[in-house]
């Protein structure tokens, strides 16, 4: 990838470099569909940019990595700008130091693609209220990852749910899609009333909490949450009058699907990479009503049993 | 476009129309594949099944039964599938996905007229219903020459394989060619119709499964800026091209006597034309789409002078893309006197208010300049130019090109000022690369179509009415060609015979170089 280093620069210089590098590459047709802003620290920047590059194969985007450095001293903006080789769009990794770290939106705003949607992703720690964050406020989609925070692991999801605003989403929810798809199709095939449910997962697993909340919300039953060694969610059981519908995945890869009056069958249920989760997340940028309802339920104080 | 799955007994509380993350997974079912050893099965169907499983779209317990004249056990068949998946699947090979599929492979050896084999097939399917929970839902995929469709259909019926009980379903999937003229298409349909109800016959035209083809509908009907121009007031003519750079390869047995028009125009190009030219359907329900396509095909007419408005050719030996290649008549298995065309072009008119006076030029051929499929909507010139004649010398017609493959996308060609002091206007291209955008999630056409078969979702499959209408359009051309002359030779690696250029020149037009 041709990377151009811009030291002590400004947004307009970065924007000019985007245009120059595009012209240098012979003005390749770029159907960039959105701007993706990644707010990350130095240590996690590389892996986050890699995941974004993989996701960019599906969603050509202008990807702006923003590293908020030390807030002391004179304000400095440094950037690496590039296009091509593995990226379907344009990319800039922008490092901020000094006072400008308090005003990152002033750097990012001029670099947003005209009219196209904006998504912000915090790969690790996220603001307590993403919608009120200066960068989060620029975006239609705010992606957090409660399973990947470095502090307050046990409460991260609940506080994100409490701060839920239209457009917020969490990769802990995205991780559930294959489980939810399988459970929904299980009930397509067994259209019977579910009288109770169990979700088993490792101890701190935001996805399992969301899954339990989703099942409670949709099925109007109590859901028992049990703890296992993991990895991730290991088993979901739906109780029906005909017997249990059970999906057990002890190894994080291959699950066994059991349902009343049917033989047990294996089904692939792999835990997905972050890049795949990100790609799914960027596929739709309107409000996820089902997540909204699930987050609301989870944010409510637990009902008495 | 896809309605929620039918839930006759009780609404599924886990389904919510707002919940668009959840894909539709096919219900319990299996696929019986006839013609296991053919290219179609190994290169397309088997890899597509794996890819579907890998994307989590096949139900637990999905089973695949192979049927062929081979002395194989289940494991031998599994090995064939394994090899084909490894070589041709689009997505990464994963052990856990293979495990999910592998337990459901069965093989039934036998001929198509072998009663014992079909009895065994019935037992196999019953066994799968027991141990894999396929619940009596099975699709029969006939990846075999059409000459055998009738035999297999009869056998399936005689051995009770088409009987369903309650909610279970049986479907049949066939591939082109759907006959070689109107009469044979009707005959073929009659053979299947007696065995399978029309809504359970799925005719695969893999072109219709392509994302870009479906995008034609999105481009036309989801936007407001194209539709006002989409008529004879603004459109000069439409060119639909499907060009291949390869020769007939190993398909001599199939190709000789069939030719380019039957092979491509009758199905792919006329379907493309229908989607480009039809009126807006009332909804995207299969029935509504079919009605509009059918209406369009029914209003297609041929010009009176077929000698002046059609062209056909045969490729000669020569150089194609830096490779020395044989001519059609020197290909293995082709009669030296063959009059089968490898290039065909036709002029069609649409007799309705929208398109009256706008010719549609359809062309297809082998050993042409490059591999490309596209629809070019060529607009009329501006009625008045305030610029001097020299200024617009290099300005031709505005064109909107829908690139179907490869390099899927859309090109808009229009005039723009050349930088400088003089006013000089030249054609420029604006490209939208659809392929570059959504590639990762864009499934192979076969994946989409096989999933639609298993879901019972038929909008992308032509019904026999459409097939018959297409033959009705093409039959007079084929008869004319039969009676008069023979194909004109053209050099390999070029854009077809001179008569094709002359055909457009008569109308004062030229073919676009795609």
mmCIF file of N, CA and C in Angstrom, chain A residues 29-31 33 54 56-60 88 141 169 173-174 177 180-185 187-189 191-194 214-215 218-219 238 253-254 257 262-270 276 280-281 283-284 286 288-290, chain B residues 5-10 12-16 18-23 25-28 53-54 56 58-62 94-97 99-101 103 128-135 431-433 435-441:
data_model
loop_
_atom_site.group_PDB
_atom_site.id
_atom_site.type_symbol
_atom_site.label_atom_id
_atom_site.label_comp_id
_atom_site.label_asym_id
_atom_site.label_seq_id
_atom_site.Cartn_x
_atom_site.Cartn_y
_atom_site.Cartn_z
ATOM 1 N N UNK A 29 -12.389 3.664 -10.097
ATOM 2 C CA UNK A 29 -13.769 3.867 -9.674
ATOM 3 C C UNK A 29 -13.896 3.411 -8.235
ATOM 4 N N UNK A 30 -14.348 4.277 -7.386
ATOM 5 C CA UNK A 30 -14.529 3.861 -6.005
ATOM 6 C C UNK A 30 -15.951 4.144 -5.584
ATOM 7 N N UNK A 31 -16.703 3.087 -5.374
ATOM 8 C CA UNK A 31 -18.070 3.278 -4.932
ATOM 9 C C UNK A 31 -18.117 3.305 -3.419
ATOM 10 N N UNK A 33 -19.221 3.723 0.110
ATOM 11 C CA UNK A 33 -20.599 3.877 0.541
ATOM 12 C C UNK A 33 -20.725 4.543 1.910
ATOM 13 N N UNK A 54 -10.582 -5.839 6.133
ATOM 14 C CA UNK A 54 -11.317 -7.023 5.682
ATOM 15 C C UNK A 54 -12.794 -6.698 5.481
ATOM 16 N N UNK A 56 -13.931 -3.888 4.718
ATOM 17 C CA UNK A 56 -14.078 -2.930 3.625
ATOM 18 C C UNK A 56 -14.254 -3.631 2.286
ATOM 19 N N UNK A 57 -13.912 -4.917 2.238
ATOM 20 C CA UNK A 57 -14.156 -5.667 1.009
ATOM 21 C C UNK A 57 -15.649 -5.690 0.716
ATOM 22 N N UNK A 58 -16.449 -5.720 1.769
ATOM 23 C CA UNK A 58 -17.896 -5.745 1.572
ATOM 24 C C UNK A 58 -18.492 -4.340 1.565
ATOM 25 N N UNK A 59 -17.868 -3.445 2.289
ATOM 26 C CA UNK A 59 -18.384 -2.078 2.389
ATOM 27 C C UNK A 59 -17.262 -1.100 2.076
ATOM 28 N N UNK A 60 -17.084 -0.748 0.818
ATOM 29 C CA UNK A 60 -16.009 0.184 0.500
ATOM 30 C C UNK A 60 -16.253 1.479 1.258
ATOM 31 N N UNK A 88 -10.663 -1.360 -0.296
ATOM 32 C CA UNK A 88 -11.502 -1.010 -1.423
ATOM 33 C C UNK A 88 -11.767 0.488 -1.431
ATOM 34 N N UNK A 141 -24.306 5.411 13.054
ATOM 35 C CA UNK A 141 -24.143 4.094 13.639
ATOM 36 C C UNK A 141 -22.984 4.157 14.614
ATOM 37 N N UNK A 169 -25.163 0.256 18.704
ATOM 38 C CA UNK A 169 -25.191 -1.197 18.597
ATOM 39 C C UNK A 169 -23.927 -1.723 19.227
ATOM 40 N N UNK A 173 -24.060 -8.156 20.474
ATOM 41 C CA UNK A 173 -25.347 -8.465 19.831
ATOM 42 C C UNK A 173 -25.113 -9.098 18.454
ATOM 43 N N UNK A 174 -24.162 -8.556 17.735
ATOM 44 C CA UNK A 174 -23.855 -9.082 16.403
ATOM 45 C C UNK A 174 -23.425 -10.545 16.486
ATOM 46 N N UNK A 177 -26.156 -13.368 16.030
ATOM 47 C CA UNK A 177 -27.029 -13.582 14.869
ATOM 48 C C UNK A 177 -27.160 -15.055 14.465
ATOM 49 N N UNK A 180 -29.382 -16.778 16.974
ATOM 50 C CA UNK A 180 -30.775 -16.325 16.873
ATOM 51 C C UNK A 180 -31.435 -16.882 15.615
ATOM 52 N N UNK A 181 -30.646 -16.943 14.526
ATOM 53 C CA UNK A 181 -31.205 -17.478 13.279
ATOM 54 C C UNK A 181 -31.619 -18.933 13.460
ATOM 55 N N UNK A 182 -30.757 -19.667 14.146
ATOM 56 C CA UNK A 182 -31.022 -21.091 14.346
ATOM 57 C C UNK A 182 -32.227 -21.294 15.266
ATOM 58 N N UNK A 183 -32.297 -20.482 16.319
ATOM 59 C CA UNK A 183 -33.426 -20.602 17.250
ATOM 60 C C UNK A 183 -34.730 -20.221 16.558
ATOM 61 N N UNK A 184 -34.676 -19.174 15.747
ATOM 62 C CA UNK A 184 -35.899 -18.754 15.051
ATOM 63 C C UNK A 184 -36.343 -19.832 14.077
ATOM 64 N N UNK A 185 -35.377 -20.443 13.371
ATOM 65 C CA UNK A 185 -35.805 -21.464 12.416
ATOM 66 C C UNK A 185 -36.245 -22.734 13.149
ATOM 67 N N UNK A 187 -38.087 -22.680 15.756
ATOM 68 C CA UNK A 187 -39.514 -22.464 16.035
ATOM 69 C C UNK A 187 -40.355 -22.371 14.770
ATOM 70 N N UNK A 188 -39.709 -22.097 13.625
ATOM 71 C CA UNK A 188 -40.440 -22.232 12.362
ATOM 72 C C UNK A 188 -40.880 -23.681 12.191
ATOM 73 N N UNK A 189 -39.977 -24.564 12.555
ATOM 74 C CA UNK A 189 -40.244 -25.991 12.347
ATOM 75 C C UNK A 189 -41.094 -26.606 13.448
ATOM 76 N N UNK A 191 -43.750 -25.108 15.616
ATOM 77 C CA UNK A 191 -44.523 -23.940 16.034
ATOM 78 C C UNK A 191 -45.314 -24.254 17.310
ATOM 79 N N UNK A 192 -44.603 -24.469 18.400
ATOM 80 C CA UNK A 192 -45.262 -24.766 19.674
ATOM 81 C C UNK A 192 -44.879 -23.701 20.684
ATOM 82 N N UNK A 193 -45.653 -23.619 21.743
ATOM 83 C CA UNK A 193 -45.374 -22.589 22.747
ATOM 84 C C UNK A 193 -44.158 -22.985 23.565
ATOM 85 N N UNK A 194 -43.308 -22.011 23.812
ATOM 86 C CA UNK A 194 -42.127 -22.244 24.648
ATOM 87 C C UNK A 194 -42.492 -21.867 26.075
ATOM 88 N N UNK A 214 -33.239 -11.208 24.987
ATOM 89 C CA UNK A 214 -34.005 -11.316 23.734
ATOM 90 C C UNK A 214 -35.077 -12.394 23.864
ATOM 91 N N UNK A 215 -34.671 -13.561 24.402
ATOM 92 C CA UNK A 215 -35.631 -14.658 24.540
ATOM 93 C C UNK A 215 -36.754 -14.261 25.500
ATOM 94 N N UNK A 218 -39.032 -11.784 23.621
ATOM 95 C CA UNK A 218 -39.828 -12.320 22.532
ATOM 96 C C UNK A 218 -40.788 -13.404 22.995
ATOM 97 N N UNK A 219 -40.309 -14.265 23.919
ATOM 98 C CA UNK A 219 -41.104 -15.439 24.273
ATOM 99 C C UNK A 219 -41.981 -15.205 25.493
ATOM 100 N N UNK A 238 -34.791 -24.489 24.759
ATOM 101 C CA UNK A 238 -36.157 -23.977 24.806
ATOM 102 C C UNK A 238 -37.059 -25.135 25.231
ATOM 103 N N UNK A 253 -17.369 -24.386 18.033
ATOM 104 C CA UNK A 253 -17.233 -24.607 16.593
ATOM 105 C C UNK A 253 -18.438 -25.375 16.028
ATOM 106 N N UNK A 254 -18.620 -26.582 16.550
ATOM 107 C CA UNK A 254 -19.644 -27.471 16.017
ATOM 108 C C UNK A 254 -20.709 -27.703 17.073
ATOM 109 N N UNK A 257 -27.766 -30.103 17.376
ATOM 110 C CA UNK A 257 -29.112 -29.570 17.374
ATOM 111 C C UNK A 257 -30.055 -30.707 17.698
ATOM 112 N N UNK A 262 -37.105 -35.676 16.532
ATOM 113 C CA UNK A 262 -36.138 -35.665 15.450
ATOM 114 C C UNK A 262 -34.809 -36.179 15.987
ATOM 115 N N UNK A 263 -34.021 -36.799 15.103
ATOM 116 C CA UNK A 263 -32.697 -37.228 15.530
ATOM 117 C C UNK A 263 -31.787 -36.025 15.796
ATOM 118 N N UNK A 264 -30.770 -36.225 16.640
ATOM 119 C CA UNK A 264 -29.783 -35.160 16.871
ATOM 120 C C UNK A 264 -28.958 -34.957 15.609
ATOM 121 N N UNK A 265 -28.668 -33.689 15.317
ATOM 122 C CA UNK A 265 -27.895 -33.419 14.109
ATOM 123 C C UNK A 265 -26.796 -32.402 14.386
ATOM 124 N N UNK A 266 -25.645 -32.577 13.756
ATOM 125 C CA UNK A 266 -24.577 -31.586 13.948
ATOM 126 C C UNK A 266 -24.834 -30.351 13.096
ATOM 127 N N UNK A 267 -24.428 -29.227 13.592
ATOM 128 C CA UNK A 267 -24.546 -28.005 12.791
ATOM 129 C C UNK A 267 -23.379 -27.067 13.107
ATOM 130 N N UNK A 268 -22.787 -26.550 12.046
ATOM 131 C CA UNK A 268 -21.619 -25.679 12.215
ATOM 132 C C UNK A 268 -22.078 -24.351 12.813
ATOM 133 N N UNK A 269 -21.424 -23.935 13.888
ATOM 134 C CA UNK A 269 -21.811 -22.694 14.565
ATOM 135 C C UNK A 269 -20.547 -22.049 15.115
ATOM 136 N N UNK A 270 -19.718 -21.609 14.194
ATOM 137 C CA UNK A 270 -18.405 -21.091 14.521
ATOM 138 C C UNK A 270 -18.521 -19.706 15.160
ATOM 139 N N UNK A 276 -15.787 -10.043 10.409
ATOM 140 C CA UNK A 276 -17.094 -10.504 9.924
ATOM 141 C C UNK A 276 -18.221 -9.820 10.688
ATOM 142 N N UNK A 280 -21.102 -7.384 9.112
ATOM 143 C CA UNK A 280 -22.548 -7.539 9.332
ATOM 144 C C UNK A 280 -23.149 -6.244 9.877
ATOM 145 N N UNK A 281 -22.419 -5.641 10.800
ATOM 146 C CA UNK A 281 -22.919 -4.440 11.456
ATOM 147 C C UNK A 281 -23.113 -3.296 10.464
ATOM 148 N N UNK A 283 -23.843 -3.560 7.378
ATOM 149 C CA UNK A 283 -24.755 -3.899 6.291
ATOM 150 C C UNK A 283 -26.032 -3.068 6.366
ATOM 151 N N UNK A 284 -26.456 -2.768 7.576
ATOM 152 C CA UNK A 284 -27.668 -1.951 7.724
ATOM 153 C C UNK A 284 -27.385 -0.813 8.671
ATOM 154 N N UNK A 286 -29.801 1.554 9.517
ATOM 155 C CA UNK A 286 -30.980 2.121 10.160
ATOM 156 C C UNK A 286 -31.121 1.517 11.552
ATOM 157 N N UNK A 288 -31.893 -0.648 14.640
ATOM 158 C CA UNK A 288 -32.169 -2.066 14.865
ATOM 159 C C UNK A 288 -33.205 -2.163 15.987
ATOM 160 N N UNK A 289 -34.474 -2.262 15.603
ATOM 161 C CA UNK A 289 -35.548 -2.219 16.603
ATOM 162 C C UNK A 289 -35.476 -3.375 17.579
ATOM 163 N N UNK A 290 -35.052 -4.524 17.076
ATOM 164 C CA UNK A 290 -35.025 -5.692 17.937
ATOM 165 C C UNK A 290 -33.938 -5.520 18.993
ATOM 166 N N UNK B 5 -41.476 -16.675 6.293
ATOM 167 C CA UNK B 5 -41.795 -18.090 6.053
ATOM 168 C C UNK B 5 -43.224 -18.396 6.489
ATOM 169 N N UNK B 6 -43.867 -19.290 5.800
ATOM 170 C CA UNK B 6 -45.242 -19.596 6.155
ATOM 171 C C UNK B 6 -45.311 -20.264 7.527
ATOM 172 N N UNK B 7 -46.206 -19.798 8.352
ATOM 173 C CA UNK B 7 -46.355 -20.442 9.660
ATOM 174 C C UNK B 7 -47.839 -20.676 9.854
ATOM 175 N N UNK B 8 -48.300 -21.796 9.308
ATOM 176 C CA UNK B 8 -49.734 -22.033 9.246
ATOM 177 C C UNK B 8 -50.359 -22.184 10.638
ATOM 178 N N UNK B 9 -49.591 -22.715 11.581
ATOM 179 C CA UNK B 9 -50.210 -23.047 12.850
ATOM 180 C C UNK B 9 -50.119 -21.924 13.876
ATOM 181 N N UNK B 10 -48.907 -21.325 13.992
ATOM 182 C CA UNK B 10 -48.729 -20.373 15.077
ATOM 183 C C UNK B 10 -47.617 -19.427 14.665
ATOM 184 N N UNK B 12 -44.402 -17.307 14.771
ATOM 185 C CA UNK B 12 -43.155 -17.570 15.482
ATOM 186 C C UNK B 12 -42.734 -16.323 16.252
ATOM 187 N N UNK B 13 -42.718 -16.408 17.594
ATOM 188 C CA UNK B 13 -42.414 -15.203 18.364
ATOM 189 C C UNK B 13 -40.970 -14.714 18.172
ATOM 190 N N UNK B 14 -40.099 -15.590 17.698
ATOM 191 C CA UNK B 14 -38.709 -15.171 17.508
ATOM 192 C C UNK B 14 -38.504 -14.476 16.165
ATOM 193 N N UNK B 15 -39.550 -14.500 15.324
ATOM 194 C CA UNK B 15 -39.434 -13.800 14.046
ATOM 195 C C UNK B 15 -40.087 -12.434 14.163
ATOM 196 N N UNK B 16 -39.442 -11.459 13.585
ATOM 197 C CA UNK B 16 -39.980 -10.111 13.594
ATOM 198 C C UNK B 16 -39.585 -9.509 12.249
ATOM 199 N N UNK B 18 -39.020 -6.707 11.493
ATOM 200 C CA UNK B 18 -37.993 -5.678 11.693
ATOM 201 C C UNK B 18 -36.603 -6.286 11.866
ATOM 202 N N UNK B 19 -36.574 -7.567 12.177
ATOM 203 C CA UNK B 19 -35.303 -8.205 12.524
ATOM 204 C C UNK B 19 -34.633 -8.692 11.248
ATOM 205 N N UNK B 20 -34.005 -7.752 10.543
ATOM 206 C CA UNK B 20 -33.507 -8.120 9.225
ATOM 207 C C UNK B 20 -32.135 -8.747 9.257
ATOM 208 N N UNK B 21 -31.576 -8.901 10.448
ATOM 209 C CA UNK B 21 -30.307 -9.622 10.524
ATOM 210 C C UNK B 21 -30.521 -11.115 10.288
ATOM 211 N N UNK B 22 -31.672 -11.589 10.709
ATOM 212 C CA UNK B 22 -31.887 -13.041 10.655
ATOM 213 C C UNK B 22 -32.091 -13.494 9.219
ATOM 214 N N UNK B 23 -31.229 -14.374 8.729
ATOM 215 C CA UNK B 23 -31.432 -14.898 7.385
ATOM 216 C C UNK B 23 -32.531 -15.944 7.414
ATOM 217 N N UNK B 25 -33.401 -19.514 6.904
ATOM 218 C CA UNK B 25 -32.758 -20.809 6.752
ATOM 219 C C UNK B 25 -33.812 -21.755 6.197
ATOM 220 N N UNK B 26 -33.426 -22.552 5.210
ATOM 221 C CA UNK B 26 -34.383 -23.502 4.653
ATOM 222 C C UNK B 26 -34.859 -24.457 5.737
ATOM 223 N N UNK B 27 -36.102 -24.892 5.636
ATOM 224 C CA UNK B 27 -36.622 -25.869 6.581
ATOM 225 C C UNK B 27 -35.970 -27.221 6.343
ATOM 226 N N UNK B 28 -36.350 -28.232 7.148
ATOM 227 C CA UNK B 28 -35.732 -29.547 6.977
ATOM 228 C C UNK B 28 -35.954 -30.042 5.547
ATOM 229 N N UNK B 53 -24.111 -24.005 3.285
ATOM 230 C CA UNK B 53 -23.940 -24.535 4.638
ATOM 231 C C UNK B 53 -22.977 -23.657 5.422
ATOM 232 N N UNK B 54 -21.924 -23.234 4.758
ATOM 233 C CA UNK B 54 -20.910 -22.410 5.421
ATOM 234 C C UNK B 54 -21.503 -21.074 5.850
ATOM 235 N N UNK B 56 -24.420 -20.806 6.888
ATOM 236 C CA UNK B 56 -25.438 -21.087 7.899
ATOM 237 C C UNK B 56 -26.849 -21.042 7.362
ATOM 238 N N UNK B 58 -28.304 -23.619 5.451
ATOM 239 C CA UNK B 58 -28.941 -24.924 5.272
ATOM 240 C C UNK B 58 -29.403 -25.434 6.628
ATOM 241 N N UNK B 59 -30.504 -26.173 6.627
ATOM 242 C CA UNK B 59 -31.036 -26.650 7.903
ATOM 243 C C UNK B 59 -30.152 -27.756 8.469
ATOM 244 N N UNK B 60 -30.190 -27.930 9.794
ATOM 245 C CA UNK B 60 -29.513 -29.097 10.356
ATOM 246 C C UNK B 60 -30.129 -30.331 9.709
ATOM 247 N N UNK B 61 -29.327 -31.306 9.404
ATOM 248 C CA UNK B 61 -29.864 -32.537 8.844
ATOM 249 C C UNK B 61 -30.041 -32.513 7.345
ATOM 250 N N UNK B 62 -29.641 -31.408 6.694
ATOM 251 C CA UNK B 62 -29.742 -31.357 5.241
ATOM 252 C C UNK B 62 -29.006 -32.551 4.635
ATOM 253 N N UNK B 94 -14.117 -25.435 5.863
ATOM 254 C CA UNK B 94 -14.080 -25.575 7.314
ATOM 255 C C UNK B 94 -14.530 -26.979 7.702
ATOM 256 N N UNK B 95 -13.746 -27.565 8.584
ATOM 257 C CA UNK B 95 -14.010 -28.936 9.004
ATOM 258 C C UNK B 95 -15.412 -29.082 9.604
ATOM 259 N N UNK B 96 -15.821 -28.103 10.437
ATOM 260 C CA UNK B 96 -17.102 -28.251 11.136
ATOM 261 C C UNK B 96 -18.284 -28.185 10.157
ATOM 262 N N UNK B 97 -18.128 -27.396 9.107
ATOM 263 C CA UNK B 97 -19.205 -27.316 8.116
ATOM 264 C C UNK B 97 -19.287 -28.632 7.353
ATOM 265 N N UNK B 99 -18.430 -31.506 8.508
ATOM 266 C CA UNK B 99 -19.032 -32.513 9.403
ATOM 267 C C UNK B 99 -20.548 -32.423 9.393
ATOM 268 N N UNK B 100 -21.047 -31.189 9.397
ATOM 269 C CA UNK B 100 -22.501 -31.000 9.379
ATOM 270 C C UNK B 100 -23.108 -31.655 8.133
ATOM 271 N N UNK B 101 -22.432 -31.512 7.010
ATOM 272 C CA UNK B 101 -22.964 -32.046 5.758
ATOM 273 C C UNK B 101 -22.715 -33.543 5.614
ATOM 274 N N UNK B 103 -22.592 -36.319 7.194
ATOM 275 C CA UNK B 103 -23.436 -37.432 7.633
ATOM 276 C C UNK B 103 -24.660 -37.599 6.748
ATOM 277 N N UNK B 128 -33.590 -41.247 5.283
ATOM 278 C CA UNK B 128 -33.126 -39.895 5.638
ATOM 279 C C UNK B 128 -34.160 -39.161 6.478
ATOM 280 N N UNK B 129 -35.431 -39.345 6.120
ATOM 281 C CA UNK B 129 -36.478 -38.710 6.914
ATOM 282 C C UNK B 129 -36.401 -39.184 8.365
ATOM 283 N N UNK B 130 -36.074 -40.489 8.530
ATOM 284 C CA UNK B 130 -35.962 -41.043 9.880
ATOM 285 C C UNK B 130 -34.732 -40.530 10.606
ATOM 286 N N UNK B 131 -33.558 -40.751 10.005
ATOM 287 C CA UNK B 131 -32.323 -40.511 10.761
ATOM 288 C C UNK B 131 -31.802 -39.087 10.645
ATOM 289 N N UNK B 132 -32.197 -38.356 9.619
ATOM 290 C CA UNK B 132 -31.700 -36.987 9.477
ATOM 291 C C UNK B 132 -32.799 -35.956 9.687
ATOM 292 N N UNK B 133 -34.038 -36.442 9.747
ATOM 293 C CA UNK B 133 -35.134 -35.516 9.988
ATOM 294 C C UNK B 133 -35.418 -34.587 8.831
ATOM 295 N N UNK B 134 -35.372 -35.114 7.601
ATOM 296 C CA UNK B 134 -35.662 -34.256 6.451
ATOM 297 C C UNK B 134 -37.162 -34.084 6.230
ATOM 298 N N UNK B 135 -37.973 -34.811 7.031
ATOM 299 C CA UNK B 135 -39.419 -34.571 7.059
ATOM 300 C C UNK B 135 -40.131 -34.714 5.715
ATOM 301 N N UNK B 431 -18.073 5.491 -13.652
ATOM 302 C CA UNK B 431 -18.189 4.066 -13.348
ATOM 303 C C UNK B 431 -18.683 3.824 -11.941
ATOM 304 N N UNK B 432 -19.574 2.907 -11.807
ATOM 305 C CA UNK B 432 -19.907 2.407 -10.476
ATOM 306 C C UNK B 432 -19.537 0.931 -10.475
ATOM 307 N N UNK B 433 -18.595 0.569 -9.625
ATOM 308 C CA UNK B 433 -18.150 -0.824 -9.587
ATOM 309 C C UNK B 433 -18.930 -1.565 -8.521
ATOM 310 N N UNK B 435 -19.299 -4.792 -8.341
ATOM 311 C CA UNK B 435 -18.513 -5.953 -7.928
ATOM 312 C C UNK B 435 -17.553 -5.610 -6.812
ATOM 313 N N UNK B 436 -16.880 -4.460 -6.940
ATOM 314 C CA UNK B 436 -15.927 -4.062 -5.919
ATOM 315 C C UNK B 436 -16.591 -3.749 -4.599
ATOM 316 N N UNK B 437 -17.872 -3.493 -4.642
ATOM 317 C CA UNK B 437 -18.535 -3.054 -3.424
ATOM 318 C C UNK B 437 -18.968 -4.185 -2.534
ATOM 319 N N UNK B 438 -19.865 -4.984 -3.037
ATOM 320 C CA UNK B 438 -20.518 -5.912 -2.128
ATOM 321 C C UNK B 438 -20.046 -7.346 -2.347
ATOM 322 N N UNK B 439 -18.861 -7.486 -2.948
ATOM 323 C CA UNK B 439 -18.366 -8.801 -3.338
ATOM 324 C C UNK B 439 -18.463 -9.845 -2.245
ATOM 325 N N UNK B 440 -17.986 -9.503 -1.068
ATOM 326 C CA UNK B 440 -17.820 -10.504 -0.029
ATOM 327 C C UNK B 440 -19.127 -11.231 0.275
ATOM 328 N N UNK B 441 -20.215 -10.478 0.322
ATOM 329 C CA UNK B 441 -21.467 -11.125 0.691
ATOM 330 C C UNK B 441 -22.239 -11.535 -0.559
#
